[in-house]
Tab-separated table of C-alpha atoms in Angstrom:
chain	number	residue	atom	x	y	z
A	1	UNK	CA	112.099	175.314	115.029
A	2	UNK	CA	115.709	175.286	116.819
A	3	UNK	CA	117.267	177.963	118.763
A	4	UNK	CA	120.594	179.243	119.661
A	5	UNK	CA	121.930	181.474	121.843
A	6	UNK	CA	124.605	183.371	124.248
A	7	UNK	CA	124.878	181.746	127.486
A	8	UNK	CA	128.275	182.969	128.392
A	9	UNK	CA	131.975	183.483	127.009
A	10	UNK	CA	132.516	180.509	124.148
A	11	UNK	CA	129.180	179.057	124.872
A	12	UNK	CA	125.710	178.572	124.103
A	13	UNK	CA	123.293	176.976	124.775
A	14	UNK	CA	121.310	175.235	121.771
A	15	UNK	CA	117.505	174.303	122.484
A	16	UNK	CA	113.673	174.157	120.104
A	17	UNK	CA	113.461	169.559	120.118
A	18	UNK	CA	110.193	167.968	121.242
A	19	UNK	CA	108.854	164.776	121.436
A	20	UNK	CA	105.931	163.532	122.756
A	21	UNK	CA	107.288	161.025	125.564
A	22	UNK	CA	104.597	161.501	128.696
A	23	UNK	CA	105.526	161.476	132.804
A	24	UNK	CA	108.593	161.038	133.349
A	25	UNK	CA	108.027	158.208	135.463
A	26	UNK	CA	106.787	155.824	132.128
A	27	UNK	CA	109.316	157.623	130.185
A	28	UNK	CA	112.407	156.304	131.405
A	29	UNK	CA	113.943	154.515	128.455
A	30	UNK	CA	113.193	156.192	125.381
A	31	UNK	CA	115.722	156.361	122.217
A	32	UNK	CA	115.293	159.827	121.506
A	33	UNK	CA	117.018	161.774	118.418
A	34	UNK	CA	117.346	165.122	120.012
A	35	UNK	CA	120.914	164.649	120.814
A	36	UNK	CA	122.288	163.257	117.978
A	37	UNK	CA	119.748	165.935	115.120
A	38	UNK	CA	121.374	169.244	118.110
A	39	UNK	CA	125.183	167.599	118.119
A	40	UNK	CA	125.032	168.477	114.462
A	41	UNK	CA	122.724	171.544	114.046
A	42	UNK	CA	125.628	172.692	116.644
A	43	UNK	CA	128.554	171.381	114.850
A	44	UNK	CA	126.577	173.959	111.718
A	45	UNK	CA	126.749	176.624	113.463
A	46	UNK	CA	130.008	176.938	115.471
A	47	UNK	CA	132.868	174.268	113.102
A	48	UNK	CA	135.458	175.315	115.190
A	49	UNK	CA	133.924	174.074	118.349
A	50	UNK	CA	134.349	170.576	120.072
A	51	UNK	CA	130.672	169.580	120.799
A	52	UNK	CA	129.235	166.331	121.605
A	53	UNK	CA	126.825	164.645	121.802
A	54	UNK	CA	127.502	162.928	125.193
A	55	UNK	CA	126.650	166.848	126.699
A	56	UNK	CA	123.281	166.771	126.006
A	57	UNK	CA	121.013	167.183	128.607
A	58	UNK	CA	117.796	165.665	127.409
A	59	UNK	CA	114.051	167.058	129.678
A	60	UNK	CA	111.182	167.189	130.839
A	61	UNK	CA	108.915	170.681	129.562
A	62	UNK	CA	105.604	170.651	129.759
A	63	UNK	CA	103.327	171.770	126.493
A	64	UNK	CA	99.964	173.070	126.858
A	65	UNK	CA	97.601	171.461	124.701
A	66	UNK	CA	97.720	174.838	122.479
A	67	UNK	CA	101.019	174.964	122.650
A	68	UNK	CA	100.869	178.450	124.220
A	69	UNK	CA	102.092	179.490	127.996
A	70	UNK	CA	99.929	179.125	129.710
A	71	UNK	CA	99.862	181.798	132.785
A	72	UNK	CA	97.625	183.755	134.896
A	73	UNK	CA	94.811	183.222	137.726
A	74	UNK	CA	92.744	179.843	138.101
A	75	UNK	CA	89.768	181.445	138.893
A	76	UNK	CA	88.034	178.280	140.392
A	77	UNK	CA	90.895	178.488	143.215
A	78	UNK	CA	90.658	181.856	144.111
A	79	UNK	CA	94.853	182.424	144.786
A	80	UNK	CA	95.863	179.680	142.342
A	81	UNK	CA	97.634	181.438	139.659
A	82	UNK	CA	100.084	179.895	136.982
A	83	UNK	CA	102.900	179.711	135.430
A	84	UNK	CA	103.756	176.826	133.384
A	85	UNK	CA	103.851	175.594	129.248
A	86	UNK	CA	106.294	176.607	127.818
A	87	UNK	CA	107.080	173.820	126.528
A	88	UNK	CA	111.113	174.168	124.799
A	89	UNK	CA	110.377	177.293	124.762
A	90	UNK	CA	111.237	177.860	127.999
A	91	UNK	CA	114.011	179.878	127.849
A	92	UNK	CA	112.247	181.834	124.780
A	93	UNK	CA	109.167	183.349	126.877
A	94	UNK	CA	110.164	183.275	130.346
A	95	UNK	CA	110.790	187.036	130.794
A	96	UNK	CA	107.957	188.061	128.800
A	97	UNK	CA	105.270	186.212	130.939
A	98	UNK	CA	106.870	186.355	134.104
A	99	UNK	CA	105.800	190.332	132.934
A	100	UNK	CA	102.442	189.474	132.741
A	101	UNK	CA	101.608	186.434	136.101
A	102	UNK	CA	103.475	189.765	137.738
A	103	UNK	CA	100.857	191.553	135.805
A	104	UNK	CA	97.916	189.103	136.932
A	105	UNK	CA	99.755	188.888	140.913
A	106	UNK	CA	99.207	193.067	141.401
A	107	UNK	CA	96.016	192.939	139.097
A	108	UNK	CA	94.267	190.764	142.376
A	109	UNK	CA	95.761	192.321	144.513
A	110	UNK	CA	95.113	196.231	144.950
A	111	UNK	CA	91.655	194.617	143.416
A	112	UNK	CA	91.178	195.225	139.682
A	113	UNK	CA	89.272	192.571	137.606
A	114	UNK	CA	88.152	191.961	134.034
A	115	UNK	CA	91.812	193.297	132.367
A	116	UNK	CA	91.684	192.387	128.744
A	117	UNK	CA	95.363	192.585	128.317
A	118	UNK	CA	99.259	192.142	129.021
A	119	UNK	CA	100.976	195.226	128.776
A	120	UNK	CA	104.503	194.074	128.560
A	121	UNK	CA	107.367	196.140	127.906
A	122	UNK	CA	108.109	197.685	123.913
A	123	UNK	CA	104.524	198.314	123.817
A	124	UNK	CA	103.767	194.543	123.085
A	125	UNK	CA	99.824	194.155	124.067
A	126	UNK	CA	98.888	189.821	124.428
A	127	UNK	CA	95.137	188.865	124.807
A	128	UNK	CA	94.913	187.404	128.791
A	129	UNK	CA	92.547	184.869	127.603
A	130	UNK	CA	95.104	183.594	125.078
A	131	UNK	CA	96.923	182.352	127.617
A	132	UNK	CA	95.315	181.900	131.413
A	133	UNK	CA	94.010	178.205	132.600
A	134	UNK	CA	90.665	179.112	132.070
A	135	UNK	CA	90.448	178.570	128.109
A	136	UNK	CA	90.467	175.000	128.625
A	137	UNK	CA	87.984	174.149	130.846
């Protein structure tokens, strides 16, 4: 999947390409087709633009094994919370998962335990277990 979002007047961010290459120190010279593909996609969407492959940025983004973000308390280490693993959808999901993290932190502070759902704006709910760091244990 590829995504396009506005980031300012006459500017767009095109993203959504993922390549599994390992850790940054092991992946310094990995050939990538992503800049070429995303540039071609951008030129298709915006034929009058001056999109250049040289302007493409590659970023290392943590990706969870099940392709879902990792959000919430690490039960085996009290006081540790995680907000990671969004992969190529970091910008797309970060506001919603930040709401989830805020709920988990708030529940911890005021002593609420065993909540089953994260409740988000717009009447949307997400099962906490689906995002829990503990789902991999």
